[in-house]
Amino acid sequence: MAEKLREDFAPPQADVEAAALAMEAFARSHSSDGRRVVLITSGGTKVPLESRTVRFLDNFSSGRRGAASAEYFLRAGYAVIFLHRHRSMYPYSRRYSAINWLDALRLLPATAPGQGEPRVEAEQRHLPGIVQVLQDYHSMRESGRLLPIEFNTLSDYLHLLLAAARALNPLGSSAMFYLAAAVSDFYIPASEMPEHKIQSSSGPLQITMKMVPKMLSPLVKDWAPKAFVISFKLETNPQILIERAHKALDTYRHQVVVANILDTLRTCVVIVTSNDEANLSITNEEDRSGVEIEEKIIEDLTLRHKHFIEQSDSN
Ligand code: PMT
């Protein structure tokens, strides 16, 4: 697969070697402290249509699911590798991704007239919950339990996922893969991609894209066969959601699919395994008081992971 990635995809923009070393050291150190480690993938992927890229194919994913989940995994004691799309939502700061920071900041005069720069102060009314968020953020920083790794293109994502799997494989069943990223299913092979900007003067554009190989297959079979693997399934038609989730479990033989529908993805999901389906949802009251569906997803999955480790140990 590593060979195929090199042949079919443009070289990654990310520094994969440096990221691989950082992930290996992170996984080794947390595992020797007895901690479980989760790799979260988050955000959409960008697929270039030209080598000197002007245009690309993208998708809607904001990265909120992955960023919120990272916070709850950290709260549950996990060490988290957060493999996320550049500029998609980030743990903790995600809560303020829609604010205009310039409205939240005020300029104050220097402490003494004529001395130093004016000071800058944040107005809490523009930053709901900021005290708690800052406390959580700083305690997470001090604990060293979050390793953020960025990707930009589909090629970056695929190479980094392989590197992450190699880093986590030695941890066996105490490693978890939480694949929430919305990865493109289509790409143009590097050898077939036009070098320069596609000219609109040539008329309507027709492109043929190849299927991206599903990384779940080698991940489960070869890269980290003892790990606890969770994939996601997004559909727009509720009628086919559960059937598609079971099909994924039958095909890839991993442990869990988190199934969600585009219209309701912030308020309900179904946790699907080969022998049960658990509906998780947020009531209107919970929604009003700020409860997030990711809190319930992580509570459920960390329990399943614990049972999975116990079972693996007893075999
Ligand atoms: O980011 P948000 O705005 O919060 O949105 C969250 C989400 C809706 C994107 C997320 O909850 C979600 O459902 N993500 C998966 C979307 C999806 O349906 O992906 P898929 O069917 O293309 O892939 C299924 C699984 O295979 C995914 O876990 C994916 O990570 C994995 N995959 C996909 C393609 C590929 N080449 N290799 C893979 O391993």
mmCIF file of C-alpha atoms and ligand atoms in Angstrom:
data_model
loop_
_atom_site.group_PDB
_atom_site.id
_atom_site.type_symbol
_atom_site.label_atom_id
_atom_site.label_comp_id
_atom_site.label_asym_id
_atom_site.label_seq_id
_atom_site.Cartn_x
_atom_site.Cartn_y
_atom_site.Cartn_z
ATOM 1 C CA MET A 1 0.000 0.000 0.000
ATOM 2 C CA ALA A 2 2.863 2.400 0.855
ATOM 3 C CA GLU A 3 4.237 1.768 -2.660
ATOM 4 C CA LYS A 4 0.827 2.432 -4.227
ATOM 5 C CA LEU A 5 0.486 5.693 -2.307
ATOM 6 C CA ARG A 6 3.835 6.846 -3.681
ATOM 7 C CA GLU A 7 2.913 5.916 -7.275
ATOM 8 C CA ASP A 8 -0.663 7.224 -7.441
ATOM 9 C CA PHE A 9 -0.661 10.324 -5.287
ATOM 10 C CA ALA A 10 1.284 13.538 -5.584
ATOM 11 C CA PRO A 11 4.038 13.725 -2.924
ATOM 12 C CA PRO A 12 2.594 14.885 0.399
ATOM 13 C CA GLN A 13 2.976 18.558 1.332
ATOM 14 C CA ALA A 14 3.213 17.649 5.016
ATOM 15 C CA ASP A 15 6.522 16.630 6.605
ATOM 16 C CA VAL A 16 5.476 13.007 7.064
ATOM 17 C CA GLU A 17 8.837 11.836 8.430
ATOM 18 C CA ALA A 18 8.864 14.407 11.230
ATOM 19 C CA ALA A 19 5.226 13.648 12.055
ATOM 20 C CA ALA A 20 5.951 9.889 12.097
ATOM 21 C CA LEU A 21 8.795 10.375 14.605
ATOM 22 C CA ALA A 22 6.638 12.626 16.801
ATOM 23 C CA MET A 23 3.760 10.123 16.777
ATOM 24 C CA GLU A 24 6.053 7.183 17.607
ATOM 25 C CA ALA A 25 7.628 9.015 20.552
ATOM 26 C CA PHE A 26 4.199 10.197 21.794
ATOM 27 C CA ALA A 27 2.646 6.720 21.582
ATOM 28 C CA ARG A 28 5.648 5.051 23.251
ATOM 29 C CA SER A 29 5.805 7.500 26.124
ATOM 30 C CA HIS A 30 2.070 7.476 26.939
ATOM 31 C CA SER A 31 1.750 3.756 26.599
ATOM 32 C CA SER A 32 4.663 3.207 28.984
ATOM 33 C CA ASP A 33 2.766 5.430 31.459
ATOM 34 C CA GLY A 34 -0.157 2.989 31.141
ATOM 35 C CA ARG A 35 -2.356 5.364 29.139
ATOM 36 C CA ARG A 36 -4.616 4.447 26.229
ATOM 37 C CA VAL A 37 -3.929 6.339 23.033
ATOM 38 C CA VAL A 38 -6.497 7.364 20.418
ATOM 39 C CA LEU A 39 -5.874 8.613 16.908
ATOM 40 C CA ILE A 40 -8.659 10.976 15.843
ATOM 41 C CA THR A 41 -8.965 11.937 12.185
ATOM 42 C CA SER A 42 -10.911 15.111 11.611
ATOM 43 C CA GLY A 43 -12.090 17.401 8.827
ATOM 44 C CA GLY A 44 -12.498 17.050 5.079
ATOM 45 C CA THR A 45 -9.840 16.410 2.451
ATOM 46 C CA LYS A 46 -8.825 18.558 -0.483
ATOM 47 C CA VAL A 47 -8.268 16.798 -3.827
ATOM 48 C CA PRO A 48 -6.314 18.829 -6.396
ATOM 49 C CA LEU A 49 -7.438 18.936 -10.025
ATOM 50 C CA GLU A 50 -4.140 20.389 -11.315
ATOM 51 C CA SER A 51 -0.505 19.791 -10.212
ATOM 52 C CA ARG A 52 0.041 23.525 -9.793
ATOM 53 C CA THR A 53 -3.211 23.634 -7.955
ATOM 54 C CA VAL A 54 -5.734 26.383 -8.593
ATOM 55 C CA ARG A 55 -8.845 24.216 -8.249
ATOM 56 C CA PHE A 56 -9.678 21.307 -5.970
ATOM 57 C CA LEU A 57 -12.569 19.102 -4.860
ATOM 58 C CA ASP A 58 -13.564 19.546 -1.217
ATOM 59 C CA ASN A 59 -16.399 18.585 1.130
ATOM 60 C CA PHE A 60 -18.500 20.072 3.902
ATOM 61 C CA SER A 61 -16.754 18.677 6.997
ATOM 62 C CA SER A 62 -15.941 21.411 9.532
ATOM 63 C CA GLY A 63 -13.947 19.194 11.887
ATOM 64 C CA ARG A 64 -16.287 19.917 14.770
ATOM 65 C CA ARG A 65 -16.986 16.237 15.492
ATOM 66 C CA GLY A 66 -13.269 15.449 15.722
ATOM 67 C CA ALA A 67 -12.332 18.541 17.751
ATOM 68 C CA ALA A 68 -15.155 18.101 20.278
ATOM 69 C CA SER A 69 -14.395 14.376 20.567
ATOM 70 C CA ALA A 70 -10.726 15.135 21.295
ATOM 71 C CA GLU A 71 -11.776 17.185 24.345
ATOM 72 C CA TYR A 72 -13.924 14.359 25.709
ATOM 73 C CA PHE A 73 -11.227 11.736 25.111
ATOM 74 C CA LEU A 74 -8.743 13.953 26.978
ATOM 75 C CA ARG A 75 -11.248 14.314 29.803
ATOM 76 C CA ALA A 76 -11.539 10.506 29.881
ATOM 77 C CA GLY A 77 -7.750 10.225 30.404
ATOM 78 C CA TYR A 78 -6.667 9.255 26.874
ATOM 79 C CA ALA A 79 -3.614 10.585 25.079
ATOM 80 C CA VAL A 80 -4.826 11.965 21.748
ATOM 81 C CA ILE A 81 -3.162 12.221 18.347
ATOM 82 C CA PHE A 82 -5.348 14.757 16.543
ATOM 83 C CA LEU A 83 -4.841 14.298 12.800
ATOM 84 C CA HIS A 84 -6.796 17.213 11.420
ATOM 85 C CA ARG A 85 -7.296 19.228 8.298
ATOM 86 C CA HIS A 86 -5.396 22.541 8.354
ATOM 87 C CA ARG A 87 -7.709 25.321 9.616
ATOM 88 C CA SER A 88 -10.564 22.978 10.502
ATOM 89 C CA MET A 89 -11.943 23.170 14.045
ATOM 90 C CA TYR A 90 -9.480 22.644 16.876
ATOM 91 C CA PRO A 91 -10.126 21.401 20.433
ATOM 92 C CA TYR A 92 -11.117 24.207 22.848
ATOM 93 C CA SER A 93 -10.734 27.108 20.390
ATOM 94 C CA ARG A 94 -13.525 25.521 18.287
ATOM 95 C CA ARG A 95 -16.034 27.121 20.650
ATOM 96 C CA TYR A 96 -15.025 30.550 19.385
ATOM 97 C CA SER A 97 -14.546 29.737 15.713
ATOM 98 C CA ALA A 98 -17.516 31.890 14.692
ATOM 99 C CA ILE A 99 -16.687 35.037 16.661
ATOM 100 C CA ASN A 100 -14.973 38.148 15.394
ATOM 101 C CA TRP A 101 -12.014 38.394 17.791
ATOM 102 C CA LEU A 102 -11.652 42.116 17.203
ATOM 103 C CA ASP A 103 -15.086 42.616 18.838
ATOM 104 C CA ALA A 104 -13.971 40.572 21.851
ATOM 105 C CA LEU A 105 -10.757 42.548 22.503
ATOM 106 C CA ARG A 106 -10.329 46.024 23.994
ATOM 107 C CA LEU A 107 -7.341 48.331 23.922
ATOM 108 C CA LEU A 108 -6.301 49.777 27.289
ATOM 109 C CA PRO A 109 -3.721 52.502 27.824
ATOM 110 C CA ALA A 110 -0.183 51.502 28.885
ATOM 111 C CA THR A 111 0.265 51.001 32.664
ATOM 112 C CA ALA A 112 1.984 54.378 33.026
ATOM 113 C CA PRO A 113 1.646 57.306 30.586
ATOM 114 C CA GLY A 114 4.344 57.202 27.899
ATOM 115 C CA GLN A 115 5.561 53.766 29.023
ATOM 116 C CA GLY A 116 5.316 50.718 26.757
ATOM 117 C CA GLU A 117 2.595 49.552 24.416
ATOM 118 C CA PRO A 118 -1.141 49.809 25.115
ATOM 119 C CA ARG A 119 -2.492 46.633 26.723
ATOM 120 C CA VAL A 120 -5.115 44.308 25.268
ATOM 121 C CA GLU A 121 -7.971 42.870 27.326
ATOM 122 C CA ALA A 122 -10.652 40.315 26.378
ATOM 123 C CA GLU A 123 -14.312 41.021 27.155
ATOM 124 C CA GLN A 124 -15.811 37.895 28.649
ATOM 125 C CA ARG A 125 -19.340 38.651 27.408
ATOM 126 C CA HIS A 126 -18.120 37.942 23.865
ATOM 127 C CA LEU A 127 -16.492 34.664 24.941
ATOM 128 C CA PRO A 128 -19.073 32.484 26.717
ATOM 129 C CA GLY A 129 -17.519 29.934 29.077
ATOM 130 C CA ILE A 130 -13.995 31.249 28.448
ATOM 131 C CA VAL A 131 -12.736 30.776 32.039
ATOM 132 C CA GLN A 132 -13.522 27.047 32.075
ATOM 133 C CA VAL A 133 -12.272 26.598 28.496
ATOM 134 C CA LEU A 134 -8.953 28.303 29.321
ATOM 135 C CA GLN A 135 -8.530 26.201 32.466
ATOM 136 C CA ASP A 136 -9.174 22.984 30.506
ATOM 137 C CA TYR A 137 -6.892 24.092 27.670
ATOM 138 C CA HIS A 138 -3.956 24.935 29.939
ATOM 139 C CA SER A 139 -4.309 21.784 32.015
ATOM 140 C CA MET A 140 -4.339 19.759 28.765
ATOM 141 C CA ARG A 141 -1.186 21.611 27.554
ATOM 142 C CA GLU A 142 0.603 20.884 30.824
ATOM 143 C CA SER A 143 -0.337 17.208 30.677
ATOM 144 C CA GLY A 144 1.210 16.837 27.195
ATOM 145 C CA ARG A 145 -1.605 14.495 26.201
ATOM 146 C CA LEU A 146 -2.539 16.149 22.889
ATOM 147 C CA LEU A 147 -0.405 15.803 19.774
ATOM 148 C CA PRO A 148 -1.831 17.821 16.876
ATOM 149 C CA ILE A 149 -0.776 16.779 13.348
ATOM 150 C CA GLU A 150 -2.049 18.694 10.317
ATOM 151 C CA PHE A 151 -2.951 17.545 6.833
ATOM 152 C CA ASN A 152 -3.989 19.568 3.861
ATOM 153 C CA THR A 153 -4.416 17.327 0.841
ATOM 154 C CA LEU A 154 -5.777 13.821 0.435
ATOM 155 C CA SER A 155 -2.209 12.637 -0.185
ATOM 156 C CA ASP A 156 -1.074 14.123 3.162
ATOM 157 C CA TYR A 157 -3.938 12.382 4.929
ATOM 158 C CA LEU A 158 -3.205 8.964 3.463
ATOM 159 C CA HIS A 159 0.535 9.088 4.198
ATOM 160 C CA LEU A 160 -0.016 10.401 7.726
ATOM 161 C CA LEU A 161 -2.658 7.771 8.506
ATOM 162 C CA LEU A 162 -0.193 5.049 7.531
ATOM 163 C CA ALA A 163 2.502 6.662 9.711
ATOM 164 C CA ALA A 164 0.060 6.932 12.631
ATOM 165 C CA ALA A 165 -0.914 3.280 12.278
ATOM 166 C CA ARG A 166 2.753 2.259 12.380
ATOM 167 C CA ALA A 167 3.219 4.344 15.530
ATOM 168 C CA LEU A 168 0.173 2.859 17.284
ATOM 169 C CA ASN A 169 0.500 -0.771 16.185
ATOM 170 C CA PRO A 170 2.934 -1.686 19.017
ATOM 171 C CA LEU A 171 0.254 -0.630 21.555
ATOM 172 C CA GLY A 172 -2.037 -3.506 20.498
ATOM 173 C CA SER A 173 -5.578 -3.356 21.861
ATOM 174 C CA SER A 174 -4.985 -0.215 23.943
ATOM 175 C CA ALA A 175 -4.765 1.863 20.748
ATOM 176 C CA MET A 176 -7.972 3.263 19.307
ATOM 177 C CA PHE A 177 -8.595 4.658 15.822
ATOM 178 C CA TYR A 178 -11.519 7.115 15.649
ATOM 179 C CA LEU A 179 -11.881 7.888 11.959
ATOM 180 C CA ALA A 180 -14.216 10.880 11.861
ATOM 181 C CA ALA A 181 -12.608 12.606 8.865
ATOM 182 C CA ALA A 182 -14.679 12.896 5.698
ATOM 183 C CA VAL A 183 -12.140 11.490 3.262
ATOM 184 C CA SER A 184 -12.663 11.976 -0.458
ATOM 185 C CA ASP A 185 -13.700 8.847 -2.339
ATOM 186 C CA PHE A 186 -12.333 10.192 -5.632
ATOM 187 C CA TYR A 187 -8.991 11.484 -6.890
ATOM 188 C CA ILE A 188 -6.999 12.093 -10.063
ATOM 189 C CA PRO A 189 -3.764 10.042 -10.174
ATOM 190 C CA ALA A 190 -0.610 12.190 -10.242
ATOM 191 C CA SER A 191 0.324 10.796 -13.687
ATOM 192 C CA GLU A 192 -3.022 11.903 -15.195
ATOM 193 C CA MET A 193 -3.271 15.331 -13.623
ATOM 194 C CA PRO A 194 -2.773 18.376 -15.869
ATOM 195 C CA GLU A 195 0.215 20.425 -14.725
ATOM 196 C CA HIS A 196 -1.198 23.880 -15.372
ATOM 197 C CA LYS A 197 -4.486 25.604 -14.612
ATOM 198 C CA ILE A 198 -7.346 24.038 -16.619
ATOM 199 C CA GLN A 199 -8.440 26.609 -19.184
ATOM 200 C CA SER A 200 -12.106 27.609 -19.231
ATOM 201 C CA SER A 201 -11.637 28.640 -22.876
ATOM 202 C CA SER A 202 -11.514 24.888 -23.694
ATOM 203 C CA GLY A 203 -15.249 24.656 -22.893
ATOM 204 C CA PRO A 204 -17.179 22.603 -20.309
ATOM 205 C CA LEU A 205 -15.009 20.479 -18.047
ATOM 206 C CA GLN A 206 -15.226 16.697 -18.039
ATOM 207 C CA ILE A 207 -13.027 14.823 -15.624
ATOM 208 C CA THR A 208 -12.754 11.159 -14.714
ATOM 209 C CA MET A 209 -11.658 10.464 -11.164
ATOM 210 C CA LYS A 210 -10.424 7.178 -9.743
ATOM 211 C CA MET A 211 -11.657 5.603 -6.528
ATOM 212 C CA VAL A 212 -9.513 6.274 -3.471
ATOM 213 C CA PRO A 213 -8.610 2.928 -1.865
ATOM 214 C CA LYS A 214 -10.429 2.536 1.471
ATOM 215 C CA MET A 215 -7.707 2.772 4.090
ATOM 216 C CA LEU A 216 -9.830 0.873 6.582
ATOM 217 C CA SER A 217 -9.025 -2.365 4.866
ATOM 218 C CA PRO A 218 -5.188 -2.400 5.264
ATOM 219 C CA LEU A 219 -5.506 -0.603 8.607
ATOM 220 C CA VAL A 220 -7.566 -3.406 10.124
ATOM 221 C CA LYS A 221 -5.839 -6.290 8.340
ATOM 222 C CA ASP A 222 -2.176 -5.280 8.328
ATOM 223 C CA TRP A 223 -1.254 -1.921 9.853
ATOM 224 C CA ALA A 224 -2.771 -2.239 13.344
ATOM 225 C CA PRO A 225 -4.655 -5.553 13.485
ATOM 226 C CA LYS A 226 -5.043 -5.613 17.304
ATOM 227 C CA ALA A 227 -6.345 -2.051 17.687
ATOM 228 C CA PHE A 228 -9.912 -0.937 18.440
ATOM 229 C CA VAL A 229 -11.133 0.675 15.224
ATOM 230 C CA ILE A 230 -14.123 2.975 14.827
ATOM 231 C CA SER A 231 -15.213 4.249 11.448
ATOM 232 C CA PHE A 232 -17.973 6.730 10.685
ATOM 233 C CA LYS A 233 -20.779 6.497 8.172
ATOM 234 C CA LEU A 234 -22.540 9.601 6.947
ATOM 235 C CA GLU A 235 -25.665 9.333 4.817
ATOM 236 C CA THR A 236 -28.410 11.720 3.771
ATOM 237 C CA ASN A 237 -31.053 8.983 3.465
ATOM 238 C CA PRO A 238 -32.013 7.516 6.883
ATOM 239 C CA GLN A 239 -33.495 4.423 5.178
ATOM 240 C CA ILE A 240 -30.084 3.077 4.184
ATOM 241 C CA LEU A 241 -27.937 4.230 7.117
ATOM 242 C CA ILE A 242 -27.945 1.148 9.342
ATOM 243 C CA GLU A 243 -27.687 -1.275 6.451
ATOM 244 C CA ARG A 244 -24.626 0.656 5.155
ATOM 245 C CA ALA A 245 -23.048 0.611 8.611
ATOM 246 C CA HIS A 246 -23.450 -3.190 8.856
ATOM 247 C CA LYS A 247 -22.077 -3.567 5.353
ATOM 248 C CA ALA A 248 -18.943 -1.643 6.414
ATOM 249 C CA LEU A 249 -18.530 -3.892 9.472
ATOM 250 C CA ASP A 250 -18.918 -7.028 7.323
ATOM 251 C CA THR A 251 -16.446 -5.743 4.749
ATOM 252 C CA TYR A 252 -13.677 -4.386 6.982
ATOM 253 C CA ARG A 253 -14.169 -6.518 10.109
ATOM 254 C CA HIS A 254 -13.494 -3.685 12.530
ATOM 255 C CA GLN A 255 -15.289 -3.083 15.814
ATOM 256 C CA VAL A 256 -17.669 -0.095 15.559
ATOM 257 C CA VAL A 257 -19.374 2.202 13.057
ATOM 258 C CA VAL A 258 -20.753 5.511 14.273
ATOM 259 C CA ALA A 259 -23.639 6.160 11.909
ATOM 260 C CA ASN A 260 -25.012 9.667 11.372
ATOM 261 C CA ILE A 261 -27.424 11.517 9.082
ATOM 262 C CA LEU A 262 -26.396 14.881 7.672
ATOM 263 C CA ASP A 263 -29.510 16.761 8.926
ATOM 264 C CA THR A 264 -29.244 15.507 12.516
ATOM 265 C CA LEU A 265 -25.537 14.883 12.997
ATOM 266 C CA ARG A 266 -25.253 17.236 16.015
ATOM 267 C CA THR A 267 -28.104 15.625 17.955
ATOM 268 C CA CYS A 268 -28.191 11.899 17.231
ATOM 269 C CA VAL A 269 -25.996 9.022 16.116
ATOM 270 C CA VAL A 270 -26.283 5.244 16.171
ATOM 271 C CA ILE A 271 -23.387 3.185 17.520
ATOM 272 C CA VAL A 272 -23.422 0.066 15.371
ATOM 273 C CA THR A 273 -21.492 -3.148 16.101
ATOM 274 C CA SER A 274 -21.915 -6.598 14.593
ATOM 275 C CA ASN A 275 -24.306 -7.548 17.399
ATOM 276 C CA ASP A 276 -25.987 -4.359 18.604
ATOM 277 C CA GLU A 277 -27.210 -0.881 17.702
ATOM 278 C CA ALA A 278 -27.316 1.843 20.353
ATOM 279 C CA ASN A 279 -29.125 5.103 19.656
ATOM 280 C CA LEU A 280 -27.556 8.141 21.301
ATOM 281 C CA SER A 281 -29.331 11.479 21.237
ATOM 282 C CA ILE A 282 -29.488 14.888 22.832
ATOM 283 C CA THR A 283 -32.810 16.079 24.272
ATOM 284 C CA ASN A 284 -33.942 19.661 23.699
ATOM 285 C CA GLU A 285 -33.203 20.436 27.332
ATOM 286 C CA GLU A 286 -29.682 18.976 27.099
ATOM 287 C CA ASP A 287 -29.143 20.952 23.919
ATOM 288 C CA ARG A 288 -30.163 24.170 25.697
ATOM 289 C CA SER A 289 -27.789 23.471 28.579
ATOM 290 C CA GLY A 290 -24.860 22.871 26.219
ATOM 291 C CA VAL A 291 -24.585 19.061 26.337
ATOM 292 C CA GLU A 292 -22.918 17.767 23.176
ATOM 293 C CA ILE A 293 -23.525 14.475 21.410
ATOM 294 C CA GLU A 294 -19.748 13.827 21.371
ATOM 295 C CA GLU A 295 -19.773 13.547 25.181
ATOM 296 C CA LYS A 296 -22.211 10.629 24.894
ATOM 297 C CA ILE A 297 -20.333 9.050 21.981
ATOM 298 C CA ILE A 298 -17.040 9.074 23.889
ATOM 299 C CA GLU A 299 -18.650 7.798 27.100
ATOM 300 C CA ASP A 300 -20.058 4.858 25.143
ATOM 301 C CA LEU A 301 -16.892 4.122 23.151
ATOM 302 C CA THR A 302 -14.449 4.308 26.056
ATOM 303 C CA LEU A 303 -16.539 1.665 27.847
ATOM 304 C CA ARG A 304 -16.558 -0.554 24.760
ATOM 305 C CA HIS A 305 -12.800 -0.052 24.406
ATOM 306 C CA LYS A 306 -12.281 -1.150 28.035
ATOM 307 C CA HIS A 307 -14.238 -4.382 27.384
ATOM 308 C CA PHE A 308 -12.319 -4.913 24.145
ATOM 309 C CA ILE A 309 -8.961 -4.656 25.987
ATOM 310 C CA GLU A 310 -10.162 -7.054 28.721
ATOM 311 C CA GLN A 311 -11.290 -9.569 26.101
ATOM 312 C CA SER A 312 -8.042 -9.254 24.134
ATOM 313 C CA ASP A 313 -6.023 -9.763 27.345
ATOM 314 C CA SER A 314 -7.977 -12.897 28.245
ATOM 315 C CA ASN A 315 -7.413 -14.485 24.800
HETATM 316 O O1 PMT B 1 -16.597 17.521 10.651
HETATM 317 P P1 PMT B 1 -18.058 17.721 10.994
HETATM 318 O O2 PMT B 1 -18.625 18.910 10.241
HETATM 319 O O3 PMT B 1 -18.308 17.765 12.481
HETATM 320 O O4 PMT B 1 -18.844 16.439 10.415
HETATM 321 C C1 PMT B 1 -18.597 15.178 10.965
HETATM 322 C C2 PMT B 1 -18.785 14.056 9.916
HETATM 323 C C3 PMT B 1 -20.215 14.062 9.431
HETATM 324 C C4 PMT B 1 -17.841 14.276 8.752
HETATM 325 C C5 PMT B 1 -18.442 12.703 10.638
HETATM 326 O O5 PMT B 1 -19.350 12.502 11.687
HETATM 327 C C6 PMT B 1 -18.553 11.528 9.656
HETATM 328 O O6 PMT B 1 -19.583 10.911 9.479
HETATM 329 N N1 PMT B 1 -17.408 11.202 8.988
HETATM 330 C C7 PMT B 1 -17.302 10.099 7.979
HETATM 331 C C8 PMT B 1 -17.937 10.527 6.680
HETATM 332 C C9 PMT B 1 -18.132 9.366 5.750
HETATM 333 O O7 PMT B 1 -19.230 8.881 5.562
HETATM 334 O O8 PMT B 1 -17.093 8.860 5.237
HETATM 335 P P2 PMT B 1 -17.050 7.633 4.163
HETATM 336 O O9 PMT B 1 -18.279 6.859 4.008
HETATM 337 O O10 PMT B 1 -16.471 8.210 2.940
HETATM 338 O O11 PMT B 1 -16.010 6.718 4.856
HETATM 339 C C10 PMT B 1 -16.363 5.742 5.819
HETATM 340 C C11 PMT B 1 -15.193 5.534 6.758
HETATM 341 O O12 PMT B 1 -14.055 5.053 6.025
HETATM 342 C C12 PMT B 1 -14.786 6.817 7.475
HETATM 343 O O13 PMT B 1 -14.540 6.508 8.823
HETATM 344 C C13 PMT B 1 -13.518 7.237 6.772
HETATM 345 O O14 PMT B 1 -12.633 7.892 7.685
HETATM 346 C C14 PMT B 1 -12.947 5.901 6.254
HETATM 347 N N2 PMT B 1 -12.267 6.037 4.945
HETATM 348 C C15 PMT B 1 -12.810 6.757 3.962
HETATM 349 C C16 PMT B 1 -12.165 6.872 2.730
HETATM 350 C C17 PMT B 1 -10.925 6.225 2.553
HETATM 351 N N3 PMT B 1 -10.249 6.301 1.422
HETATM 352 N N4 PMT B 1 -10.409 5.493 3.540
HETATM 353 C C18 PMT B 1 -11.065 5.380 4.720
HETATM 354 O O15 PMT B 1 -10.586 4.701 5.619
#
